[in-house]
mmCIF file of C-alpha atoms in Angstrom:
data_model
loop_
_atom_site.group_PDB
_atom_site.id
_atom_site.type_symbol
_atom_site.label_atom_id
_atom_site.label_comp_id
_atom_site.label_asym_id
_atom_site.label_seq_id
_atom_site.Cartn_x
_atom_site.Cartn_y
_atom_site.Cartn_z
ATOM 1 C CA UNK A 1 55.469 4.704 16.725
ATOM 2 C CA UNK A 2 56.120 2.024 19.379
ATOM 3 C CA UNK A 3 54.034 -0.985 19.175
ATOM 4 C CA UNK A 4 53.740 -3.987 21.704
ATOM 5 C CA UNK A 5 52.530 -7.768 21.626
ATOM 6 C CA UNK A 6 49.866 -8.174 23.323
ATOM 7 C CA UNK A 7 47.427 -11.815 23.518
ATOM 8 C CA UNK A 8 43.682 -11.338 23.427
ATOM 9 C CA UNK A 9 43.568 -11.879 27.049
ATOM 10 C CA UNK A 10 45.088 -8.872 27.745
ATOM 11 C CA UNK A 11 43.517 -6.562 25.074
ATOM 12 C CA UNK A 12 40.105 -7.706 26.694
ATOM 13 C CA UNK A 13 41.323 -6.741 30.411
ATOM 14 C CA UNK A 14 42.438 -3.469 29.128
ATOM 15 C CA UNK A 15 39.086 -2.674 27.334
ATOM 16 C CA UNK A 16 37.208 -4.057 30.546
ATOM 17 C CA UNK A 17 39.807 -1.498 32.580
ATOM 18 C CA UNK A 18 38.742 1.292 30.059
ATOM 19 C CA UNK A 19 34.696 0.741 30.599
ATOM 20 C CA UNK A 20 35.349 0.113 34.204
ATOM 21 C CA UNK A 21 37.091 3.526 34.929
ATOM 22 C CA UNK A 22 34.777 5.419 32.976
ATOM 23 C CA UNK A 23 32.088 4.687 34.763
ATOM 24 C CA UNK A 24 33.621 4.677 38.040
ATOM 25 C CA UNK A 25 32.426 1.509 39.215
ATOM 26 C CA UNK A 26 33.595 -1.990 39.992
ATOM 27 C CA UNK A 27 32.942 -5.035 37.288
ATOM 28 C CA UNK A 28 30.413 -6.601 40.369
ATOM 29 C CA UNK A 29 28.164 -3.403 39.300
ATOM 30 C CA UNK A 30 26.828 -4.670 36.347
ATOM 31 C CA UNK A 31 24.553 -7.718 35.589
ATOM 32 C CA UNK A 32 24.282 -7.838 32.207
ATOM 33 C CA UNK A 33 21.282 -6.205 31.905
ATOM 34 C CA UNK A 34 22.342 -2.532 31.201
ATOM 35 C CA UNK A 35 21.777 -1.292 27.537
ATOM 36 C CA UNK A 36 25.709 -0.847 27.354
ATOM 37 C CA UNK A 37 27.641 -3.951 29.465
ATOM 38 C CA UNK A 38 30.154 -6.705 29.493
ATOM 39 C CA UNK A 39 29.805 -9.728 27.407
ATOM 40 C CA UNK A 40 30.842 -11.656 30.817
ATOM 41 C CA UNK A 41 27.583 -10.923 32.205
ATOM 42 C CA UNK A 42 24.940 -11.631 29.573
ATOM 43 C CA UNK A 43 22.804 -14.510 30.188
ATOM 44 C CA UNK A 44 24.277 -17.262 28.520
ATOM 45 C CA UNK A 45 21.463 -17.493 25.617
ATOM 46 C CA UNK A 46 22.551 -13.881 24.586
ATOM 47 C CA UNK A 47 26.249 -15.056 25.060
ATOM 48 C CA UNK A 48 25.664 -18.019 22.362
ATOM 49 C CA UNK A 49 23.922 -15.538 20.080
ATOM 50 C CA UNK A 50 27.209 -13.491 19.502
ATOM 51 C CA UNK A 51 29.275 -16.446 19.532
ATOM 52 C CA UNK A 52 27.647 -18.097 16.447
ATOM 53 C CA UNK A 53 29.469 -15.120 14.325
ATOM 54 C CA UNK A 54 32.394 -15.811 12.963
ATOM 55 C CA UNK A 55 34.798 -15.092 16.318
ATOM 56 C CA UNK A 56 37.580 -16.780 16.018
ATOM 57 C CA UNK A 57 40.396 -16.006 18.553
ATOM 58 C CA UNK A 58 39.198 -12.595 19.663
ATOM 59 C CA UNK A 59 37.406 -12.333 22.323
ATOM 60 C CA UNK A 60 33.658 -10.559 22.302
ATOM 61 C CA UNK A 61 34.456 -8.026 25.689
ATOM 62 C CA UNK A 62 31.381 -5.239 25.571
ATOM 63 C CA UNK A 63 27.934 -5.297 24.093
ATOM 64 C CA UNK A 64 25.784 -2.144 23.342
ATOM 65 C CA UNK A 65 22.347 -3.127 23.317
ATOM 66 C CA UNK A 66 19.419 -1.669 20.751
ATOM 67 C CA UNK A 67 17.249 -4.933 21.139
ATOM 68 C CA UNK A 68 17.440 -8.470 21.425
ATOM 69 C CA UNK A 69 18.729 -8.716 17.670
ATOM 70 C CA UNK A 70 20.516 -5.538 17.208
ATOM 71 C CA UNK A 71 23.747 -4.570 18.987
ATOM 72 C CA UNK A 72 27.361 -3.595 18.293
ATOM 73 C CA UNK A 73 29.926 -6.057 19.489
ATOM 74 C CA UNK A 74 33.091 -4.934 20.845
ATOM 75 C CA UNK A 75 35.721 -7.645 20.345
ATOM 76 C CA UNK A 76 39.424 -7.423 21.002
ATOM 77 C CA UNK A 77 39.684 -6.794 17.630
ATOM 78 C CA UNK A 78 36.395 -4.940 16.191
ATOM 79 C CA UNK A 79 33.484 -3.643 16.173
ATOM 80 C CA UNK A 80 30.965 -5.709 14.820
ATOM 81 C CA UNK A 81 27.304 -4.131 14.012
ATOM 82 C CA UNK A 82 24.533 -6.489 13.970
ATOM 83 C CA UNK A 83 20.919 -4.688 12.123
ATOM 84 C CA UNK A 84 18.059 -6.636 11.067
ATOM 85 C CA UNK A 85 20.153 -9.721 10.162
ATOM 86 C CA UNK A 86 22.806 -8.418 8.545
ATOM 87 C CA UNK A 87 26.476 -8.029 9.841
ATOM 88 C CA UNK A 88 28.941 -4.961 9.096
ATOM 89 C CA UNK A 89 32.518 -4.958 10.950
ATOM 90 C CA UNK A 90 34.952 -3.191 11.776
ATOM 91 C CA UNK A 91 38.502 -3.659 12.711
ATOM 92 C CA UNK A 92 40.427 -1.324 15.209
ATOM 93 C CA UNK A 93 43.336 -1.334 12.935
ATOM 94 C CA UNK A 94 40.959 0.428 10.121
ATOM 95 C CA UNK A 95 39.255 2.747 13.186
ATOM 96 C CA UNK A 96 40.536 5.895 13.124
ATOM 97 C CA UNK A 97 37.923 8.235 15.708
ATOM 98 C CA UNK A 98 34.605 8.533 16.360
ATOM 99 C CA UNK A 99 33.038 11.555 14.022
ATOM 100 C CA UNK A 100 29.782 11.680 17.008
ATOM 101 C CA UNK A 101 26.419 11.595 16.566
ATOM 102 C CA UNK A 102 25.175 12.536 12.844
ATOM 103 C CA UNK A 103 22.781 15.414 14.211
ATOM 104 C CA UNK A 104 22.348 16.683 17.930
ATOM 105 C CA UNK A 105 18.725 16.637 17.092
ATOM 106 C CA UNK A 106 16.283 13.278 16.814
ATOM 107 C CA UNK A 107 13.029 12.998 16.088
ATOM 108 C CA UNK A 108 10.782 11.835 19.258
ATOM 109 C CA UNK A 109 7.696 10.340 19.550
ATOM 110 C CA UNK A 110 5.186 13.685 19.098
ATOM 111 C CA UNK A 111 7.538 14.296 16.146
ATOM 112 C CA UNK A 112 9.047 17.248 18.152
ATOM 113 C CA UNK A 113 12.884 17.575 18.752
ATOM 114 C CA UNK A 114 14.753 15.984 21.163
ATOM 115 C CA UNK A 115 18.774 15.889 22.042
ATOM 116 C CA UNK A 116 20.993 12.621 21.677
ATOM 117 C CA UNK A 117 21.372 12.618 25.262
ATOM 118 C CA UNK A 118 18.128 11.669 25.982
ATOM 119 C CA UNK A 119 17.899 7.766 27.009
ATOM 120 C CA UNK A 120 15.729 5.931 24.567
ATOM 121 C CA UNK A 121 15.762 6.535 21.239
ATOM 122 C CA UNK A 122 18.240 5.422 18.365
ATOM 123 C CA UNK A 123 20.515 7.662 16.458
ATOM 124 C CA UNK A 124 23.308 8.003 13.452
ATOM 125 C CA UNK A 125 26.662 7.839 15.174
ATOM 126 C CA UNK A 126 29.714 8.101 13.038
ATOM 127 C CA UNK A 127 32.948 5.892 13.134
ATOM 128 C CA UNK A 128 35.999 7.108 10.585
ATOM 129 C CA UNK A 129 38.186 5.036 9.228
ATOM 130 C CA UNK A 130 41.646 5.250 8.431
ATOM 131 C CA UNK A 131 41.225 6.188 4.470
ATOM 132 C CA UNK A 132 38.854 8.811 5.711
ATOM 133 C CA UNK A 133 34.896 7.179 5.056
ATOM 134 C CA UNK A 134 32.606 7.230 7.537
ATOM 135 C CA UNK A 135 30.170 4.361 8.545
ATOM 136 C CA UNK A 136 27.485 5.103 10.396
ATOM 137 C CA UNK A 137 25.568 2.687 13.166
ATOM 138 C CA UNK A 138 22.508 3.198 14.815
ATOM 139 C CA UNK A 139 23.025 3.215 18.471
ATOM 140 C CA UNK A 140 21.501 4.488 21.370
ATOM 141 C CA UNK A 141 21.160 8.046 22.455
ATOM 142 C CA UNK A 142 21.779 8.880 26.335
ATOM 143 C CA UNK A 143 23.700 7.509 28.928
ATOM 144 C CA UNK A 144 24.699 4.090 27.175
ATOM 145 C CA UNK A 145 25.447 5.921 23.728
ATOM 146 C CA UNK A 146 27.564 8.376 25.363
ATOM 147 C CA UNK A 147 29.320 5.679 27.307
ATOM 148 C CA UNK A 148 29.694 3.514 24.360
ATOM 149 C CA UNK A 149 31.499 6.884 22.280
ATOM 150 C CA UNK A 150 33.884 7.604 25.595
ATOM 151 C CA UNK A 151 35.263 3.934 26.014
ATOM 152 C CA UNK A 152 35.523 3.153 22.480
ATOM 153 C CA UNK A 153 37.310 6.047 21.206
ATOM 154 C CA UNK A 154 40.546 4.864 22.624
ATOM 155 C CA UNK A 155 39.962 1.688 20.534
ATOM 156 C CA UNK A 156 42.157 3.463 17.511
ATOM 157 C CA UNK A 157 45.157 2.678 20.316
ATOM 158 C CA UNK A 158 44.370 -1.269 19.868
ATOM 159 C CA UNK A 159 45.041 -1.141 16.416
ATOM 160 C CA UNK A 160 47.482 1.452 16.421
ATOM 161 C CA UNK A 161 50.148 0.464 18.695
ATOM 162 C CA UNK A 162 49.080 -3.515 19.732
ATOM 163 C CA UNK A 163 50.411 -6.422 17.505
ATOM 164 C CA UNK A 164 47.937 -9.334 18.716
ATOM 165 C CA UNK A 165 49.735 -12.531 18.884
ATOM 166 C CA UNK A 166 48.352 -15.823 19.496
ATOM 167 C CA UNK A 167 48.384 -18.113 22.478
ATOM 168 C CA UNK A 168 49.642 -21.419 22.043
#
């Protein structure tokens, strides 16, 4: 397996490429606002949020959004699940694949239901790791969710074949 040096920088212009091509659009497309979006683009509050955690030299790149409080963090280096206060991470040299969505099937509001690719509701998704667990996140179902699982899953590349060296 060939591996390359690569700086931060460029590990965050490649993840930007990978969101951008997915969804077919050009970075001057998004404001910030979207449930699934580039750090870039948050208001700055949100942006000083994030970087109280402890970010060193990566780079936060894209934010999916369950509230105000409760997001996963893409980094140049990991994931990084914020619930209720508490912080789980995940690096993309431990990421192996996404595993999906825990069940096709979430409850709804009239307790009937509903598919994960409805928009607005919060589901089990499933990232494996290397030595074979699975941790699951709750992230939103629909559009953003399904982004999030299509631009992420090529994550297991960053920590696969990129040695991240440091800038001085």
């Amino acid at each position: 397996m060939e591996t390359f040096q690569k700086t931060d920088k460029a590990i965050k212009d490649q993840i930007i490429h990978w969101f951008l091509v997915y969804h077919g659009k050009t970075i001057d497309h998004f404001n910030g606002q979207e449930e699934f979006t580039l750090f870039d683009k948050l208001f700055s509050d949100e942006q000083r949020v994030i970087n109280k955690l402890s970010i060193d030299t990566e780079l936060p790149v894209l934010v999916l959004k369950k509230d105000s409080e409760n997001m996963v963090i893409c980094t140049t280096r990991r994931f990084i699940y914020l619930e209720n206060g508490s912080i789980q991470a995940l690096t993309y040299s431990e990421f192996k694949n996404h595993t999906g969505f825990k069940s096709i099937d979430i409850q709804g509001n009239s307790r009937t239901s509903i598919g994960v690719k409805t928009d607005g509701y919060i589901a089990e998704f499933g990232l494996r790791k290397k030595d074979g667990q699975i941790v699951y996140w709750k992230i939103p179902t629909g559009k953003s969710g399904f982004a999030f699982w299509n631009v992420t899953k090529k994550f297991e590349l960053i920590g696969r074949q990129y040695i991240i060296r440091e800038v001085e």
